[in-house]
PDB file of C-alpha atoms in Angstrom:
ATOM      1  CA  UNK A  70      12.616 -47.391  47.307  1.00  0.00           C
ATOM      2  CA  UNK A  71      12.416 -44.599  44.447  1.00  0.00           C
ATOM      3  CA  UNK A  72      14.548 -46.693  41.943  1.00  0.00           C
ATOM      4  CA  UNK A  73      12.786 -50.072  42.959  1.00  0.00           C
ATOM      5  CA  UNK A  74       8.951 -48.468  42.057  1.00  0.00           C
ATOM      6  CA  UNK A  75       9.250 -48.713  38.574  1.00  0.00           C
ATOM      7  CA  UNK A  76      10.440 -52.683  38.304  1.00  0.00           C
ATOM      8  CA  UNK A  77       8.087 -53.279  40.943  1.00  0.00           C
ATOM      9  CA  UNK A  78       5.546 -51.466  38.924  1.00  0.00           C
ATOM     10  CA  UNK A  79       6.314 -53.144  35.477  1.00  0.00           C
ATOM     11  CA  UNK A  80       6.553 -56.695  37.418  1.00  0.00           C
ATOM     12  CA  UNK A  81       2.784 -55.816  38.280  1.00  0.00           C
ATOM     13  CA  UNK A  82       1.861 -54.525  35.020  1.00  0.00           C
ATOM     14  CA  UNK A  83       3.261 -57.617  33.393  1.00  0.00           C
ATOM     15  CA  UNK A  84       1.493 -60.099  35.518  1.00  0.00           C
ATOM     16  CA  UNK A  85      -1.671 -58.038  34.654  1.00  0.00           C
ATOM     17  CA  UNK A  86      -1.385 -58.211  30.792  1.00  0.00           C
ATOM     18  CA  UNK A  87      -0.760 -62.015  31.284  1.00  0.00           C
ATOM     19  CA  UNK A  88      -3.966 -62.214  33.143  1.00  0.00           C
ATOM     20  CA  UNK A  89      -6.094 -60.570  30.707  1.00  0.00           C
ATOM     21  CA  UNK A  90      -4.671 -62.204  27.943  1.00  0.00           C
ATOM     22  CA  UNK A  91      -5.231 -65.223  29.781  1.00  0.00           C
ATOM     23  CA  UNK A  92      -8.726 -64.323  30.109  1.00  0.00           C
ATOM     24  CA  UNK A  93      -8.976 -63.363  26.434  1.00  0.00           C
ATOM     25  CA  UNK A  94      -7.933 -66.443  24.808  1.00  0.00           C
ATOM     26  CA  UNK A  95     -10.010 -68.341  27.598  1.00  0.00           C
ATOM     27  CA  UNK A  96     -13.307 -66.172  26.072  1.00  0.00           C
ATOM     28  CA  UNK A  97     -12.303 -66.947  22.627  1.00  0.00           C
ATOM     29  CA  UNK A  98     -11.554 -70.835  23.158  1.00  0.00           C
ATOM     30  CA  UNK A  99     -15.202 -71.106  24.756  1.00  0.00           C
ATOM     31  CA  UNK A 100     -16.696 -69.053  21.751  1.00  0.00           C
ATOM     32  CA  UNK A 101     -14.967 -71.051  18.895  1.00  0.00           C
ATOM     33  CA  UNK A 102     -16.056 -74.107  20.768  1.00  0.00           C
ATOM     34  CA  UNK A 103     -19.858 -73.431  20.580  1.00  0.00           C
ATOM     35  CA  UNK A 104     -19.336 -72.131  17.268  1.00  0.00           C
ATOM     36  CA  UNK A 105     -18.219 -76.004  16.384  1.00  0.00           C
ATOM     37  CA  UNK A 106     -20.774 -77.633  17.934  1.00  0.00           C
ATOM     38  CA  UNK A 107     -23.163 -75.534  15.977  1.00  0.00           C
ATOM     39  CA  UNK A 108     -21.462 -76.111  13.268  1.00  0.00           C
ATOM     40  CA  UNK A 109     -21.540 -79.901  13.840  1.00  0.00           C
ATOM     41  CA  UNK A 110     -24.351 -80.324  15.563  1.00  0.00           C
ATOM     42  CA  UNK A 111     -26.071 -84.119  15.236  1.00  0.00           C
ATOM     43  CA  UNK A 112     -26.879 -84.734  12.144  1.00  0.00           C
ATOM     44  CA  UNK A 113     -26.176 -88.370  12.260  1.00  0.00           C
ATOM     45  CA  UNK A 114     -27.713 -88.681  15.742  1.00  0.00           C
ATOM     46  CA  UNK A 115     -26.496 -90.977  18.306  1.00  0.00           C
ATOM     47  CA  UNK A 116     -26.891 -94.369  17.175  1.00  0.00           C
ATOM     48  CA  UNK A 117     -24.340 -96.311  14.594  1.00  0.00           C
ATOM     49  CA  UNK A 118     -25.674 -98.619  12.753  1.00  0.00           C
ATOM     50  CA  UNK A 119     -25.603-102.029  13.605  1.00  0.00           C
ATOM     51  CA  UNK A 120     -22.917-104.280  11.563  1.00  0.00           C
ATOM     52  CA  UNK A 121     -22.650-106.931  14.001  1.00  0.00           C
ATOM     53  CA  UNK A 122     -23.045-110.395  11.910  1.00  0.00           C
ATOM     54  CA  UNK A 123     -20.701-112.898  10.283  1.00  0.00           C
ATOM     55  CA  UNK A 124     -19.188-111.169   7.386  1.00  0.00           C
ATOM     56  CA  UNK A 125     -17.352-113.769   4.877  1.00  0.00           C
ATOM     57  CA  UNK A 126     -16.124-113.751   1.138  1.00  0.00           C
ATOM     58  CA  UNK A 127     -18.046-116.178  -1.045  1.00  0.00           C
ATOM     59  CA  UNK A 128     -18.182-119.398   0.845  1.00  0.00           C
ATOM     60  CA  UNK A 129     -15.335-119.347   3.327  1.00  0.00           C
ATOM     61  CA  UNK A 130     -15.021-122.367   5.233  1.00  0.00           C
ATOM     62  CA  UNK A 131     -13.821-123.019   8.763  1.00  0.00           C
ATOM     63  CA  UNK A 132     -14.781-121.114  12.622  1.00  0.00           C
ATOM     64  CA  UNK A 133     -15.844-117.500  11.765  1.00  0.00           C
ATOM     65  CA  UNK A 134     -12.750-115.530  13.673  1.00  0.00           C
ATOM     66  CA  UNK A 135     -13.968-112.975  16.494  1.00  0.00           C
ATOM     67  CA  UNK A 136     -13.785-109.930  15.410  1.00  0.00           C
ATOM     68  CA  UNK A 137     -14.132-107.244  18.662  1.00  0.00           C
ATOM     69  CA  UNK A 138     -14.341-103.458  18.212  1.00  0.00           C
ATOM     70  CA  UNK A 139     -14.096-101.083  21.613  1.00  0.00           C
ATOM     71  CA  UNK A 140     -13.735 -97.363  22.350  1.00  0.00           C
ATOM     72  CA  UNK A 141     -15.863 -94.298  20.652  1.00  0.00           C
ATOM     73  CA  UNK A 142     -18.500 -93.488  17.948  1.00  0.00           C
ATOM     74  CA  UNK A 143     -15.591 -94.210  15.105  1.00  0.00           C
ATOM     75  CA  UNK A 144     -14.776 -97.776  16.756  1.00  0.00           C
ATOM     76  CA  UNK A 145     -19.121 -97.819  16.493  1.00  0.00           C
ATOM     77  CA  UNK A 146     -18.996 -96.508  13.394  1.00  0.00           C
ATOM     78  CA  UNK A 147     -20.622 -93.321  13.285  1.00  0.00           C
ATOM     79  CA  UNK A 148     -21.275 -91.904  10.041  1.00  0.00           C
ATOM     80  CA  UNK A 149     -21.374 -94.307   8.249  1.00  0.00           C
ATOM     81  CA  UNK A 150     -24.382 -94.784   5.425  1.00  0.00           C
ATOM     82  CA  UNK A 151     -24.429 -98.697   5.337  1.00  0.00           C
ATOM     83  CA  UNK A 152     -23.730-101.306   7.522  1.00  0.00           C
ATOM     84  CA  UNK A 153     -21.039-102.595   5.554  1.00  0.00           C
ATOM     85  CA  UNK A 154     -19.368 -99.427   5.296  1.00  0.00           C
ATOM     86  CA  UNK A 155     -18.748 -99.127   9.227  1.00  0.00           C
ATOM     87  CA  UNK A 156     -15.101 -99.072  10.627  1.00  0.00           C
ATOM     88  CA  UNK A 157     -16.044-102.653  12.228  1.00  0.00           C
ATOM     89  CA  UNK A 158     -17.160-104.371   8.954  1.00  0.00           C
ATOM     90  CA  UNK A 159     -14.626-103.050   6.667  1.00  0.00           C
ATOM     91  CA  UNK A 160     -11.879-104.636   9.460  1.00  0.00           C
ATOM     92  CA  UNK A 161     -14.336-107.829   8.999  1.00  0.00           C
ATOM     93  CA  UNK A 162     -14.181-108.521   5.238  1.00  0.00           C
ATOM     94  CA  UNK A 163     -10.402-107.516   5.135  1.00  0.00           C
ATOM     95  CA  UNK A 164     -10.088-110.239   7.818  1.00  0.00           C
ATOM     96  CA  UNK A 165     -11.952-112.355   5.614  1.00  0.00           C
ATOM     97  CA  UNK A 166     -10.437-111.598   2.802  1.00  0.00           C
ATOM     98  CA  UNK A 167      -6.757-112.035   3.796  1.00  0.00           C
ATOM     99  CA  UNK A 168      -7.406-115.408   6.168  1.00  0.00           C
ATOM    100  CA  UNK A 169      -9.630-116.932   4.166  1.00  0.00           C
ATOM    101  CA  UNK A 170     -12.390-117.443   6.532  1.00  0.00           C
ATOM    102  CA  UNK A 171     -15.802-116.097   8.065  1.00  0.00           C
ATOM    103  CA  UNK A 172     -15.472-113.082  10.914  1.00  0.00           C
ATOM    104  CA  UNK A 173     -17.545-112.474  12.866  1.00  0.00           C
ATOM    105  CA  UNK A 174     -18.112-108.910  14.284  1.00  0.00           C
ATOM    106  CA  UNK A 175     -19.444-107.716  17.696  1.00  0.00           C
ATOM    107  CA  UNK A 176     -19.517-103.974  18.251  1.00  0.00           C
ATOM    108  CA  UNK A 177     -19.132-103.053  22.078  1.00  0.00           C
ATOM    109  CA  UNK A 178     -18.045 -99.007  20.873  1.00  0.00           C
ATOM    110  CA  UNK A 179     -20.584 -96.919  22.268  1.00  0.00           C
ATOM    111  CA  UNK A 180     -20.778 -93.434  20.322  1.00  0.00           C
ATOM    112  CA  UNK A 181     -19.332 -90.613  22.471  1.00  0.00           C
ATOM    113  CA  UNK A 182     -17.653 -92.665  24.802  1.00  0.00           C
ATOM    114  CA  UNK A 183     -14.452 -91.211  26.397  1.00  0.00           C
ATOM    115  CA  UNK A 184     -11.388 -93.668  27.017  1.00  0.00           C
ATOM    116  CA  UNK A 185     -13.098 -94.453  30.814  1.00  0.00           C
ATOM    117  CA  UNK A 186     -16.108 -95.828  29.063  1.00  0.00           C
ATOM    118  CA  UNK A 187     -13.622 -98.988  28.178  1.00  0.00           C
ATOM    119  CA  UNK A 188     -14.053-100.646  31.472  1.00  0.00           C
ATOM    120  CA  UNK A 189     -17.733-100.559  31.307  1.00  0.00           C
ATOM    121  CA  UNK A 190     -17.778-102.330  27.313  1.00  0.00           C
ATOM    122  CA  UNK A 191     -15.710-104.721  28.756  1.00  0.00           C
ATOM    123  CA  UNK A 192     -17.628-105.137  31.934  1.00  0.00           C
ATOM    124  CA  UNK A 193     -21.090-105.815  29.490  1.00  0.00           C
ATOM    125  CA  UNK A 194     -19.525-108.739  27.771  1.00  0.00           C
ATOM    126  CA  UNK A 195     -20.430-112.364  28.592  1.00  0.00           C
ATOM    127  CA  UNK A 196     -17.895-113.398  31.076  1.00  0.00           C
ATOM    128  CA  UNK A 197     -16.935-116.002  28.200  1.00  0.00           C
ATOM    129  CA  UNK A 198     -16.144-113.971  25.441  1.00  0.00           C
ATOM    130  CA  UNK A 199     -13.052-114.651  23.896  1.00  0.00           C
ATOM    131  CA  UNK A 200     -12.022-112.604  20.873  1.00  0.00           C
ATOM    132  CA  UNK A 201      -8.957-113.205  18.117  1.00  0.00           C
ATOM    133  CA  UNK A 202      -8.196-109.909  18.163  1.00  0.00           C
ATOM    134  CA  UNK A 203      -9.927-106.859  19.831  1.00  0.00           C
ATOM    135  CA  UNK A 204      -9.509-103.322  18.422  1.00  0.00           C
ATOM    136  CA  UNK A 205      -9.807-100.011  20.168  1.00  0.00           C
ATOM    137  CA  UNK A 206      -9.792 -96.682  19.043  1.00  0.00           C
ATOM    138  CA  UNK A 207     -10.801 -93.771  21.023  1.00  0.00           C
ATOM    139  CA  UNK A 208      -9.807 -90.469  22.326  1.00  0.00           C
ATOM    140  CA  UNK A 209     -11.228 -87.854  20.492  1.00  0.00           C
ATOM    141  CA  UNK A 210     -14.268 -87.256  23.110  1.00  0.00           C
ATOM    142  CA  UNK A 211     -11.134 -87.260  25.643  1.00  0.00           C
ATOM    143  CA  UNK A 212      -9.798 -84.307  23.989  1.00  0.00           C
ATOM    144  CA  UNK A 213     -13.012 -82.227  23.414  1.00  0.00           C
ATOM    145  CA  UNK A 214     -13.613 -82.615  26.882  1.00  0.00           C
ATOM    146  CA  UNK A 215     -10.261 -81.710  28.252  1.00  0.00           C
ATOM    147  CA  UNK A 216      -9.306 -85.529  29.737  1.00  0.00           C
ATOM    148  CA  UNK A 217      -5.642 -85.047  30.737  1.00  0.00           C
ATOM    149  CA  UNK A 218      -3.589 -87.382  28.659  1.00  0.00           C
ATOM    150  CA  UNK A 219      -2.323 -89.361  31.307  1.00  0.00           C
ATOM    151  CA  UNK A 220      -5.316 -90.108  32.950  1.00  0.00           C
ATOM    152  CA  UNK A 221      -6.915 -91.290  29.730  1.00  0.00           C
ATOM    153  CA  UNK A 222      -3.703 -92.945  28.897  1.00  0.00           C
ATOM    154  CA  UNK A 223      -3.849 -95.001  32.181  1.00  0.00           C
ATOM    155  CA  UNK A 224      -7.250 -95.629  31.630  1.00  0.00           C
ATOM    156  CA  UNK A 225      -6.750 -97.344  28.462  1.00  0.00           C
ATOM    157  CA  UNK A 226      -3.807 -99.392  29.745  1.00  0.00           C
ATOM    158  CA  UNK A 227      -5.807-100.726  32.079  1.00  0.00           C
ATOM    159  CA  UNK A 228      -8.590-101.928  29.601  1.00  0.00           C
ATOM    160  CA  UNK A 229      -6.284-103.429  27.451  1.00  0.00           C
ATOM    161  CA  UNK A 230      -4.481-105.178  30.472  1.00  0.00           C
ATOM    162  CA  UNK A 231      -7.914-107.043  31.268  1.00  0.00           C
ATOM    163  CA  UNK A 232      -8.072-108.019  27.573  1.00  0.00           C
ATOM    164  CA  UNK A 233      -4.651-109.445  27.330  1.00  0.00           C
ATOM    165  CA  UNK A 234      -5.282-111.617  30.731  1.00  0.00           C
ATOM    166  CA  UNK A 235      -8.139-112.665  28.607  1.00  0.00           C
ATOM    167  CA  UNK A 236      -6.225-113.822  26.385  1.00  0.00           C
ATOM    168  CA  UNK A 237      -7.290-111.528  23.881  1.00  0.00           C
ATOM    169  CA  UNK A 238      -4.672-109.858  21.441  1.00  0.00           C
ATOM    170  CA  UNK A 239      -5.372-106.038  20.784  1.00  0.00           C
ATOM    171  CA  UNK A 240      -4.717-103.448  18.429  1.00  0.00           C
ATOM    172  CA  UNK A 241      -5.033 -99.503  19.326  1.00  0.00           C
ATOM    173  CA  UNK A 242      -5.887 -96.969  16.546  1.00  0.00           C
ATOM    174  CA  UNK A 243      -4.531 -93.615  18.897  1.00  0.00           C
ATOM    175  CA  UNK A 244      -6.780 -90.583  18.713  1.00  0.00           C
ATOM    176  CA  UNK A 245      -6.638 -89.250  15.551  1.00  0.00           C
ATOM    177  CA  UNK A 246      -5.207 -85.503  14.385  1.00  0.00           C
ATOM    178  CA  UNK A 247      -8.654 -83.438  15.413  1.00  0.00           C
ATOM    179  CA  UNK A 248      -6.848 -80.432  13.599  1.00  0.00           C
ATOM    180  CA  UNK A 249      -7.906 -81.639  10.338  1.00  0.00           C
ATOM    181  CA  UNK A 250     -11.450 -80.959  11.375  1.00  0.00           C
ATOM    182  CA  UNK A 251     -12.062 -77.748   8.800  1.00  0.00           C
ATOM    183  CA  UNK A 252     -14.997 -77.238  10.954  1.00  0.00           C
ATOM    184  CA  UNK A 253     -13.373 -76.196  14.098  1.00  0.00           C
ATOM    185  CA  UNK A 254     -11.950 -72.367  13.727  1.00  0.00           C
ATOM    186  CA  UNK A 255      -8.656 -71.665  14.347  1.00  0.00           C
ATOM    187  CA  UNK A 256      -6.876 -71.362  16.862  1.00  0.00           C
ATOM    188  CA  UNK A 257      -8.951 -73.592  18.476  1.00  0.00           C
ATOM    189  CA  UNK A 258      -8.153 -76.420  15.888  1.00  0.00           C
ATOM    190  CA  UNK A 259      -4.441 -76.169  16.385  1.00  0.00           C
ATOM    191  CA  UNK A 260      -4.542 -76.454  20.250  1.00  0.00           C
ATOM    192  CA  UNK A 261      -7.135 -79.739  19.205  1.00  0.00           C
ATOM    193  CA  UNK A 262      -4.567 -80.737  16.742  1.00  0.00           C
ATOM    194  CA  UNK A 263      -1.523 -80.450  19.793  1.00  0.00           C
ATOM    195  CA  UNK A 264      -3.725 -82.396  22.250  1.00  0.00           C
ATOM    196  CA  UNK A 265      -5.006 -84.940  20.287  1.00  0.00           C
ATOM    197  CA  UNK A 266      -1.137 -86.161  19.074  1.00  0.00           C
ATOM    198  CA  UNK A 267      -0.261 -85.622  22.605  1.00  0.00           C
ATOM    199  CA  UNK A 268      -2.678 -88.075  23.859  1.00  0.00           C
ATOM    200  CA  UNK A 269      -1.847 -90.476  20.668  1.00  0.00           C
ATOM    201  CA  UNK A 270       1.920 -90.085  22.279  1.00  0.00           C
ATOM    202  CA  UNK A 271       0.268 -91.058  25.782  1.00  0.00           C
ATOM    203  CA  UNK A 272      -1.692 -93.956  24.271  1.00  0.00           C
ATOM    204  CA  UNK A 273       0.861 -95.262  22.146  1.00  0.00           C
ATOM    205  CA  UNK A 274       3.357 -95.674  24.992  1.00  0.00           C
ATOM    206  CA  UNK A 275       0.709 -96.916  27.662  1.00  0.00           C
ATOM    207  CA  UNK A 276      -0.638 -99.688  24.714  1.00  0.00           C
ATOM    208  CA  UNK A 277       2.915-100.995  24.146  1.00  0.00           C
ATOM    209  CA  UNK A 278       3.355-101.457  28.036  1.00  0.00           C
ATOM    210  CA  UNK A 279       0.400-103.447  28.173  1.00  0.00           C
ATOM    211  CA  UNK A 280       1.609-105.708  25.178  1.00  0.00           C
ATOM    212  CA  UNK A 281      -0.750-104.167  22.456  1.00  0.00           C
ATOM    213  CA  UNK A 282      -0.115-103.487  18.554  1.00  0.00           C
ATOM    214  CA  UNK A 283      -0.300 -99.519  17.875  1.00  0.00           C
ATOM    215  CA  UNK A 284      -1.547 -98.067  14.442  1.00  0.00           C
ATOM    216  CA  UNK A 285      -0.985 -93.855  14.834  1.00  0.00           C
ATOM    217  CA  UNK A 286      -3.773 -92.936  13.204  1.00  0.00           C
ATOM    218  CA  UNK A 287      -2.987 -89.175  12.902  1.00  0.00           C
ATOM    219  CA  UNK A 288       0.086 -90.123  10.765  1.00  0.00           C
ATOM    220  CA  UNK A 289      -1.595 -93.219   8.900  1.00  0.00           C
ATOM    221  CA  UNK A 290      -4.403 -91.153   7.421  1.00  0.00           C
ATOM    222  CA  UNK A 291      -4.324 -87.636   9.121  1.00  0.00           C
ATOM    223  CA  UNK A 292      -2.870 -86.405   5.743  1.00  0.00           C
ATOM    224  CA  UNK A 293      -5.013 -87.958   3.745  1.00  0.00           C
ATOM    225  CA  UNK A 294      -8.257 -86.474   5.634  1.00  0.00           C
ATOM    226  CA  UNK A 295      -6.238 -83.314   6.294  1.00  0.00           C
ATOM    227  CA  UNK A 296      -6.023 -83.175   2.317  1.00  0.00           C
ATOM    228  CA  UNK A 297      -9.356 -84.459   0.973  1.00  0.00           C
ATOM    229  CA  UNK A 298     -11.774 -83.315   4.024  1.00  0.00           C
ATOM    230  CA  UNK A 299     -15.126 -83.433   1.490  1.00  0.00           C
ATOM    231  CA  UNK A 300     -14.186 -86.829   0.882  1.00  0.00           C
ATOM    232  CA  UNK A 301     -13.197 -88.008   3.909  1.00  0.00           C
ATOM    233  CA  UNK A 302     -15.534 -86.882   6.335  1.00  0.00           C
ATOM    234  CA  UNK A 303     -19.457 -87.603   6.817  1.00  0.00           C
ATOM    235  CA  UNK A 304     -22.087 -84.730   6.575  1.00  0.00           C
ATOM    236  CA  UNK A 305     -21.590 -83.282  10.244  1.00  0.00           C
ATOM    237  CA  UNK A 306     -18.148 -82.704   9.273  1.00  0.00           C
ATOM    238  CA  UNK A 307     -16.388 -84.809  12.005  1.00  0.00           C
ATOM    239  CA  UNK A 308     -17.089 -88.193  11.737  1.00  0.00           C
ATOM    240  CA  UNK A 309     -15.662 -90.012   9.051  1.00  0.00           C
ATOM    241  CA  UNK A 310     -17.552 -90.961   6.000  1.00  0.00           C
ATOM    242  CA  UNK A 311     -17.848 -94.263   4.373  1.00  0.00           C
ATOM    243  CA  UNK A 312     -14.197 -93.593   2.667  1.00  0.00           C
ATOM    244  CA  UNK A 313     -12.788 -92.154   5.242  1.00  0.00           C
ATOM    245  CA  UNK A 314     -13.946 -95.653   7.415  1.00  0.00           C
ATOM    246  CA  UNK A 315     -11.972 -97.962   4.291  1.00  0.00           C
ATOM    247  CA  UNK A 316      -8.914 -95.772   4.321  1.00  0.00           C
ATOM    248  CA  UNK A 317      -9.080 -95.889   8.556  1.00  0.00           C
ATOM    249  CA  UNK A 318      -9.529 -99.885   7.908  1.00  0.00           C
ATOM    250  CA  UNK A 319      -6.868 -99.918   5.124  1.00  0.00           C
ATOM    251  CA  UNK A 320      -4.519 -98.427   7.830  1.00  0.00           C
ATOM    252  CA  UNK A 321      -5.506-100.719  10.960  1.00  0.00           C
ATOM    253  CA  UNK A 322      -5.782-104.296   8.856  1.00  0.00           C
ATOM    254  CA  UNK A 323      -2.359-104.642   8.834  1.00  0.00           C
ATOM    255  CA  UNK A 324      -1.595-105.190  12.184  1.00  0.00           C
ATOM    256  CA  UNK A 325      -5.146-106.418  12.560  1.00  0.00           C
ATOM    257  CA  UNK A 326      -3.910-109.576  10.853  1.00  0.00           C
ATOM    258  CA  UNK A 327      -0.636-109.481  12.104  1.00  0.00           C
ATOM    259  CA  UNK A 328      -2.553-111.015  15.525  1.00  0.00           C
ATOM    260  CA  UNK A 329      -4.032-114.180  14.181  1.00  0.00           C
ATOM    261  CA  UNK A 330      -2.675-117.437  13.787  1.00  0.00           C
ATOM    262  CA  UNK A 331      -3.712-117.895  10.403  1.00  0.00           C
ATOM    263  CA  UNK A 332      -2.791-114.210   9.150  1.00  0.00           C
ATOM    264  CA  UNK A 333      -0.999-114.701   6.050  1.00  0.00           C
ATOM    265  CA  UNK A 334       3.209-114.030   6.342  1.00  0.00           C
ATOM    266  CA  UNK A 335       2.939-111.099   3.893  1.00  0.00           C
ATOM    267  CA  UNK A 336       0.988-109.262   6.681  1.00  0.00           C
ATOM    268  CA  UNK A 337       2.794-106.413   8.324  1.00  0.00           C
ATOM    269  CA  UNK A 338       4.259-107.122  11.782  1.00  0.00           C
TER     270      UNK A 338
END
């Protein structure tokens, strides 16, 4: 029993610094998270402004092509300082641009929604709505509030299943890379940063089992906000700005067009 004390006693001792450490980083998580929110706060409020109209190029003939944006406040548009500048319209006169015809936009993104939110956007459309292509992107609020991947992940492949039996083609922007947000301390922002591509990883694979187009949006402009933050980012810090929303388009249009009939055959499969 004498020789077995010490390993017993260094098992115990071990498990003990694990705990407090445990405890530590626990303390300092919750502290650097109210320090972001401060540091955030709501600047913008809650409400995106309202782009929702037919958006067209000069004089574009033909049926305006419906344009349908779901998920969180960048989906809405947050942050944006004109309409036109919103995630929703710069998809809407690329659209028009490209296919030569009127789009027009309906916004069912509610600002701070988390990926369960989907069900109820879809649930408030008229029963028949029919878009040419709906987009999603959300996942950040999943993150900040500790939504395990999976469930999220599931969540979303179940919206986009309802869309698709719809007859609705869909495109999913994954959660982008929250570790580019310079106003979230460290290390807080690189565990953000790890869960945020692990729930892009989740999404991506859950979208392309439920027949959906995937844009990674952590690799398609995470480097660019990563790099240019004062650019790329509204006043709070966090949402993007009216740049960051055209460089966010820039990346999505692609596939975007991709979905329609009359997209041209340049356009990015």
């Amino acid at each position: 029993m004498r020789v077995r004390r010490p390993v017993t006693l260094t098992a115990a001792s071990s498990v003990a610094v694990l705990g407090a450490t445990a405890v530590a980083m626990r303390t300092l998580i919750s502290r650097q998270a109210a320090i972001a929110r401060r540091r955030i706060g709501k600047p913008l409020g809650e409400q995106a402004l309202d782009a929702d109209r037919v958006w067209r190029r000069k004089k574009h003939p033909g049926e305006p092509v419906e344009l349908l944006l779901l998920g969180d406040s960048i989906a809405a548009g947050l942050g944006a300082g004109h309409r036109r500048d919103t995630l929703g319209a710069r998809l809407a006169k690329g659209i028009a641009r490209e296919a030569v015809r009127p789009v027009r936009l309906r916004t069912a993104a509610v600002v701070g929604s988390e990926t369960s939110a989907l069900a109820l956007q879809l649930a408030e459309l008229p029963p028949d709505y029919r878009a040419d292509v709906a987009v999603i992107v959300v996942g950040g609020n999943d993150v900040t509030h500790r939504v395990p991947a999976n469930r999220a992940a599931a969540q979303l492949e179940e919206a986009i299943g309802i869309l698709r039996e719809r007859g609705m083609p869909v495109v999913v922007g994954t959660c982008p890379d929250l570790g580019t947000l310079r106003a979230v301390p460290q290390p807080l922002r690189t565990l953000a940063s790890r869960s945020s591509r692990q729930l892009a990883a989740a999404q991506a694979r859950a979208a392309h089992r439920a027949g959906a187009r995937v844009v990674g949006l952590a690799r398609a402009v995470g480097p660019v906000f990563a790099e240019r933050p004062d650019e790329m980012f509204s006043i709070d810090r966090f949402h993007p700005s009216a740049l960051g929303y055209r460089r966010t388009a820039d990346a999505l249009l692609p596939a975007v067009l991709a979905t329609l009939p009359t997209a041209p055959s340049s356009a990015n499969p």
